[in-house]
Amino acid sequence: MTRQEAATIFERIATLLELKGENPFKTRAYRTGAEIVESFSGDIMQLAADNQLAGIKGLGEALRDKLHEMATTGRLEFYEKLKKEFPETLFELFDIQGLGPKKVAALHAKLGVSSVADLKRVCADGSAADLSGFGDKTVAKILDSIAFHEAHASEFRLDQVHPVVLAILEALRDHPNASRVEVCGSFRRGKETVHDLDFLVATRQPEKVIEAFVKLPQVVDVIAHGPTKASVHVGQGIQCDLRAVSTAEFPFAFMYFTGSKEHNVAIRGRALEHGLSLNEYGFTATKAGVEIPQVHDERELYRALGLDYIEPELRENIGEIDAAERGQLPRLVELENLRGVFHNHTTASDGKASLEEMAEAAQELGFQYLGIADHSKSSFQANGLDEKRLLAQLDEIQALNAGFDGFRIFAGSEVDILKDGSLDFPDEILARLDYVVASVHNVFNLPEAEMTRRLLKAIENPHVTMIGHLTGRLLLQRPGYAVNVPAILDAAAETGTIIELNASAWRLDLDWRWWKLAREKGVKCSINPDAHSIHGLKDVIFGIRAARKGWLRREDVINTLPLAEMEKFLAARRR
Ligand code: DGT
Ligand code: CA
Ligand code: CA
Ligand code: ZN
């Protein structure tokens, strides 16, 4: 079990105890426990497995035992029993945006709401609007959230599926009869959300590997089980498919199951022009005299059709095949190219780790610089800094920097863009920072023209280095606000303002679909983890995938610059 899963279980226990009317101290202990599990700097699940949790502040014996149980057995008896006291459908409510535990508790206690269907009913018949703490506006918002949620049912974000992918690959690769195991499908293509996970194994003993797959400890139920393929559900309801093929078929199946379907159709059409029929098992000649090319890997498969190798992220049939034919595919940015990261939070605002801890973690990841950008004062819900605290942080950063060799913290701020496009700090304050991320955090419901003007005004402020999460979307939770992205990109190109690719699996904003256009306009990207803990820094892996999917090269991504060049770049911008 991952730490995120364990933290979610603690969080849910807290809510369920609240619904039962248990005493607040007990519920608070679980909430605190959830936070500790999420943000603890060491490998807390390993410590839990080894019974080494004693002495962690805020984690009492009862919670330590439960964590041990989760780390060693992958489940928690107490939680399973507690869950059974409630209808299963109640848990759907936790996925509705804007419906915190307090509202769920009120709806459940006062109106007997135990499912999304119940919730829709009490919203429609007016009884929800009569509850204290609710009103017509809240109800309208809840109905919007339900509609959005239903439109995205059975999709998952990368933070949800990434640990599953790693665990299943590792388990299958351990199998003595598996000679090669890969993940395919939308996950391999770097999509921002996926419906299901597709695994592929090369083996001479398909039955044995398939048998082992359906018996993995993560598997909750088996949907289908045949001699060469199986489908299962793992925790959180994620479907995983596995296909077994021979080594000779592997490259064909690897390409086929990576997709996209549109890419496959186009490639198959191209094969036919070469007198070859292509499917997931191989080539066959469609007319006499056509020689079947030898193919040992995907690269040779593309080569056989006169194409350069097409990276999986690009396989969406949006021009990659033409570019491959003309030898004009971009050389895509890689994780190893990143030299540092901007837009990170500390305990000064809503982060879980201190400046020192964040700096240490950044150095451990091999970064040469770490940009700190805590929230500004208008983001009071995130404990945003006022001028005084910001300047104190600046001093603290300078003191820390004096002790580093080959590493530097850049002092910044994630300054709120206010409703009228002005910034939350005056220019004199911004001028003292190394860089500034400007972001919208409230009043999302402006008409497109007004929201665009608001952002343009921020872009035109010379102190603004980059714009954070441009559309404000939260994947599978809320759509982005209305904004004219091309107009923003034009202004960014003109002013040299960088656009963030927020790497949090919740955001991946600006979306990959815009980056080809951004690149053509000459806009630079910064891949920013928006880390709120030391673990959050690793979210750059999601951002890199999105950047690659957006055709971005190393030179399009500003934070591939080494420290000395980055210092020069920032200094030049401040002039
Ligand atoms: P997802 O699961 O909806 O996030 O997206 P994918 O792309 O992983 O889709 P999935 O799991 O249905 O199928 C995996 C790949 O298999 C898909 O990307 C391409 C290939 N594939 C599936 N069905 C077809 C088909 O009818 N025709 C072709 N050419 N390829 C297909
Ligand atoms: Ca899939
Ligand atoms: Ca599938
Ligand atoms: Zn933000």
mmCIF file of C-alpha atoms in Angstrom, residues 332-501:
data_model
loop_
_atom_site.group_PDB
_atom_site.id
_atom_site.type_symbol
_atom_site.label_atom_id
_atom_site.label_comp_id
_atom_site.label_asym_id
_atom_site.label_seq_id
_atom_site.Cartn_x
_atom_site.Cartn_y
_atom_site.Cartn_z
ATOM 1 C CA LEU A 332 11.723 15.629 -26.928
ATOM 2 C CA VAL A 333 12.740 16.995 -23.539
ATOM 3 C CA GLU A 334 13.687 14.366 -20.921
ATOM 4 C CA LEU A 335 13.523 14.254 -17.150
ATOM 5 C CA GLU A 336 17.330 14.254 -17.015
ATOM 6 C CA ASN A 337 17.364 17.639 -18.775
ATOM 7 C CA LEU A 338 15.725 19.460 -15.856
ATOM 8 C CA ARG A 339 18.222 21.447 -13.798
ATOM 9 C CA GLY A 340 15.862 22.949 -11.266
ATOM 10 C CA VAL A 341 12.260 23.781 -10.492
ATOM 11 C CA PHE A 342 10.230 26.904 -9.758
ATOM 12 C CA HIS A 343 6.906 27.274 -7.984
ATOM 13 C CA ASN A 344 7.235 25.349 -4.739
ATOM 14 C CA HIS A 345 5.652 25.955 -1.362
ATOM 15 C CA THR A 346 6.964 25.686 2.186
ATOM 16 C CA THR A 347 5.460 25.718 5.664
ATOM 17 C CA ALA A 348 5.461 29.520 5.401
ATOM 18 C CA SER A 349 2.226 29.158 3.379
ATOM 19 C CA ASP A 350 0.456 25.837 2.789
ATOM 20 C CA GLY A 351 3.433 23.517 2.246
ATOM 21 C CA LYS A 352 4.358 20.634 4.550
ATOM 22 C CA ALA A 353 8.140 21.030 4.563
ATOM 23 C CA SER A 354 10.474 23.834 5.616
ATOM 24 C CA LEU A 355 12.789 25.776 3.324
ATOM 25 C CA GLU A 356 15.753 23.696 4.466
ATOM 26 C CA GLU A 357 13.912 20.418 3.936
ATOM 27 C CA MET A 358 12.769 21.438 0.467
ATOM 28 C CA ALA A 359 16.280 22.585 -0.466
ATOM 29 C CA GLU A 360 17.791 19.334 0.748
ATOM 30 C CA ALA A 361 15.241 17.268 -1.171
ATOM 31 C CA ALA A 362 15.837 19.306 -4.340
ATOM 32 C CA GLN A 363 19.574 18.665 -4.075
ATOM 33 C CA GLU A 364 18.980 14.964 -3.534
ATOM 34 C CA LEU A 365 17.014 14.917 -6.788
ATOM 35 C CA GLY A 366 20.086 16.396 -8.474
ATOM 36 C CA PHE A 367 18.651 19.882 -9.025
ATOM 37 C CA GLN A 368 20.937 22.918 -9.105
ATOM 38 C CA TYR A 369 18.245 25.326 -8.016
ATOM 39 C CA LEU A 370 14.932 25.423 -6.246
ATOM 40 C CA GLY A 371 12.461 28.231 -6.736
ATOM 41 C CA ILE A 372 10.338 29.005 -3.712
ATOM 42 C CA ALA A 373 7.005 30.644 -4.436
ATOM 43 C CA ASP A 374 4.766 30.671 -1.408
ATOM 44 C CA HIS A 375 1.285 32.148 -1.632
ATOM 45 C CA SER A 376 0.651 35.868 -1.256
ATOM 46 C CA LYS A 377 -1.577 37.492 1.339
ATOM 47 C CA SER A 378 -4.911 37.344 -0.529
ATOM 48 C CA SER A 379 -4.688 33.551 -0.488
ATOM 49 C CA PHE A 380 -5.478 33.641 3.222
ATOM 50 C CA GLN A 381 -6.978 30.109 3.068
ATOM 51 C CA ALA A 382 -3.452 28.954 2.110
ATOM 52 C CA ASN A 383 -1.814 31.094 4.808
ATOM 53 C CA GLY A 384 -0.412 33.464 2.188
ATOM 54 C CA LEU A 385 2.500 35.699 3.203
ATOM 55 C CA ASP A 386 2.177 39.442 3.670
ATOM 56 C CA GLU A 387 5.010 41.820 2.710
ATOM 57 C CA LYS A 388 6.702 41.485 6.079
ATOM 58 C CA ARG A 389 6.758 37.706 6.114
ATOM 59 C CA LEU A 390 7.843 37.621 2.477
ATOM 60 C CA LEU A 391 10.820 39.879 3.174
ATOM 61 C CA ALA A 392 11.709 37.792 6.217
ATOM 62 C CA GLN A 393 11.668 34.710 3.991
ATOM 63 C CA LEU A 394 13.906 36.515 1.526
ATOM 64 C CA ASP A 395 16.479 37.073 4.311
ATOM 65 C CA GLU A 396 16.200 33.454 5.345
ATOM 66 C CA ILE A 397 16.819 32.332 1.757
ATOM 67 C CA GLN A 398 19.861 34.589 1.413
ATOM 68 C CA ALA A 399 21.294 33.172 4.622
ATOM 69 C CA LEU A 400 20.766 29.610 3.420
ATOM 70 C CA ASN A 401 22.240 30.396 0.002
ATOM 71 C CA ALA A 402 25.450 31.563 1.648
ATOM 72 C CA GLY A 403 25.972 27.983 2.825
ATOM 73 C CA PHE A 404 25.406 26.211 -0.513
ATOM 74 C CA ASP A 405 27.951 25.284 -3.108
ATOM 75 C CA GLY A 406 26.641 24.823 -6.653
ATOM 76 C CA PHE A 407 23.070 25.102 -5.497
ATOM 77 C CA ARG A 408 20.791 28.053 -4.998
ATOM 78 C CA ILE A 409 17.330 28.837 -3.769
ATOM 79 C CA PHE A 410 15.604 31.437 -5.921
ATOM 80 C CA ALA A 411 13.368 33.663 -3.854
ATOM 81 C CA GLY A 412 9.989 34.141 -5.453
ATOM 82 C CA SER A 413 6.331 34.437 -4.730
ATOM 83 C CA GLU A 414 3.206 32.899 -6.172
ATOM 84 C CA VAL A 415 1.443 36.198 -6.210
ATOM 85 C CA ASP A 416 -2.324 36.281 -6.626
ATOM 86 C CA ILE A 417 -3.701 37.977 -9.690
ATOM 87 C CA LEU A 418 -6.568 39.963 -8.221
ATOM 88 C CA LYS A 419 -9.943 40.287 -9.882
ATOM 89 C CA ASP A 420 -8.946 43.384 -11.840
ATOM 90 C CA GLY A 421 -5.613 41.957 -12.982
ATOM 91 C CA SER A 422 -3.524 43.875 -10.478
ATOM 92 C CA LEU A 423 -1.132 41.905 -8.305
ATOM 93 C CA ASP A 424 -1.285 41.165 -4.603
ATOM 94 C CA PHE A 425 2.092 42.881 -3.935
ATOM 95 C CA PRO A 426 3.264 46.321 -5.059
ATOM 96 C CA ASP A 427 6.038 46.535 -7.643
ATOM 97 C CA GLU A 428 8.657 47.665 -5.049
ATOM 98 C CA ILE A 429 8.226 44.362 -3.236
ATOM 99 C CA LEU A 430 8.179 42.253 -6.405
ATOM 100 C CA ALA A 431 11.357 43.996 -7.569
ATOM 101 C CA ARG A 432 13.241 42.540 -4.625
ATOM 102 C CA LEU A 433 12.501 38.932 -5.612
ATOM 103 C CA ASP A 434 14.497 36.731 -7.980
ATOM 104 C CA TYR A 435 11.336 35.862 -9.904
ATOM 105 C CA VAL A 436 7.550 35.984 -9.681
ATOM 106 C CA VAL A 437 4.862 33.419 -10.524
ATOM 107 C CA ALA A 438 1.472 35.086 -10.983
ATOM 108 C CA SER A 439 -1.636 32.930 -10.626
ATOM 109 C CA VAL A 440 -5.413 33.197 -10.412
ATOM 110 C CA HIS A 441 -6.783 31.596 -7.245
ATOM 111 C CA ASN A 442 -10.262 33.067 -6.912
ATOM 112 C CA VAL A 443 -13.176 34.593 -8.851
ATOM 113 C CA PHE A 444 -13.077 31.872 -11.521
ATOM 114 C CA ASN A 445 -16.459 32.708 -13.016
ATOM 115 C CA LEU A 446 -15.604 35.831 -15.024
ATOM 116 C CA PRO A 447 -16.668 35.993 -18.671
ATOM 117 C CA GLU A 448 -13.876 34.936 -21.045
ATOM 118 C CA ALA A 449 -13.029 38.442 -22.231
ATOM 119 C CA GLU A 450 -12.731 39.751 -18.695
ATOM 120 C CA MET A 451 -10.662 36.805 -17.487
ATOM 121 C CA THR A 452 -8.375 37.223 -20.493
ATOM 122 C CA ARG A 453 -7.936 40.950 -19.769
ATOM 123 C CA ARG A 454 -7.177 40.076 -16.150
ATOM 124 C CA LEU A 455 -4.398 37.697 -17.166
ATOM 125 C CA LEU A 456 -3.057 40.006 -19.875
ATOM 126 C CA LYS A 457 -2.671 42.757 -17.311
ATOM 127 C CA ALA A 458 -0.583 40.445 -15.128
ATOM 128 C CA ILE A 459 1.522 39.373 -18.118
ATOM 129 C CA GLU A 460 2.230 42.997 -18.946
ATOM 130 C CA ASN A 461 3.666 43.640 -15.487
ATOM 131 C CA PRO A 462 7.441 43.468 -16.089
ATOM 132 C CA HIS A 463 7.998 41.878 -12.671
ATOM 133 C CA VAL A 464 6.005 38.797 -13.610
ATOM 134 C CA THR A 465 8.382 36.046 -14.730
ATOM 135 C CA MET A 466 5.778 33.384 -15.356
ATOM 136 C CA ILE A 467 2.057 32.630 -15.186
ATOM 137 C CA GLY A 468 1.050 29.704 -12.953
ATOM 138 C CA HIS A 469 -1.574 27.065 -13.893
ATOM 139 C CA LEU A 470 -3.073 29.194 -16.652
ATOM 140 C CA THR A 471 -6.602 27.747 -16.762
ATOM 141 C CA GLY A 472 -7.033 26.642 -13.152
ATOM 142 C CA ARG A 473 -8.454 23.244 -14.044
ATOM 143 C CA LEU A 474 -8.421 20.399 -11.542
ATOM 144 C CA LEU A 475 -8.465 17.147 -13.480
ATOM 145 C CA LEU A 476 -11.614 15.074 -12.950
ATOM 146 C CA GLN A 477 -12.846 17.710 -10.555
ATOM 147 C CA ARG A 478 -13.446 21.031 -12.238
ATOM 148 C CA PRO A 479 -12.900 22.411 -15.718
ATOM 149 C CA GLY A 480 -10.619 25.389 -16.259
ATOM 150 C CA TYR A 481 -12.073 28.869 -16.297
ATOM 151 C CA ALA A 482 -12.905 30.593 -19.568
ATOM 152 C CA VAL A 483 -9.829 32.240 -21.049
ATOM 153 C CA ASN A 484 -8.588 33.004 -24.568
ATOM 154 C CA VAL A 485 -5.417 30.916 -24.573
ATOM 155 C CA PRO A 486 -4.054 32.007 -27.996
ATOM 156 C CA ALA A 487 -4.351 35.672 -26.967
ATOM 157 C CA ILE A 488 -2.449 34.879 -23.766
ATOM 158 C CA LEU A 489 0.232 33.027 -25.725
ATOM 159 C CA ASP A 490 0.683 35.993 -28.072
ATOM 160 C CA ALA A 491 1.174 38.338 -25.127
ATOM 161 C CA ALA A 492 3.517 35.883 -23.427
ATOM 162 C CA ALA A 493 5.629 35.658 -26.576
ATOM 163 C CA GLU A 494 5.757 39.424 -26.911
ATOM 164 C CA THR A 495 6.720 40.125 -23.288
ATOM 165 C CA GLY A 496 8.923 37.061 -22.820
ATOM 166 C CA THR A 497 6.654 35.868 -20.031
ATOM 167 C CA ILE A 498 7.040 32.175 -19.353
ATOM 168 C CA ILE A 499 3.976 29.946 -19.193
ATOM 169 C CA GLU A 500 4.004 27.253 -16.558
ATOM 170 C CA LEU A 501 3.311 23.628 -17.241
#
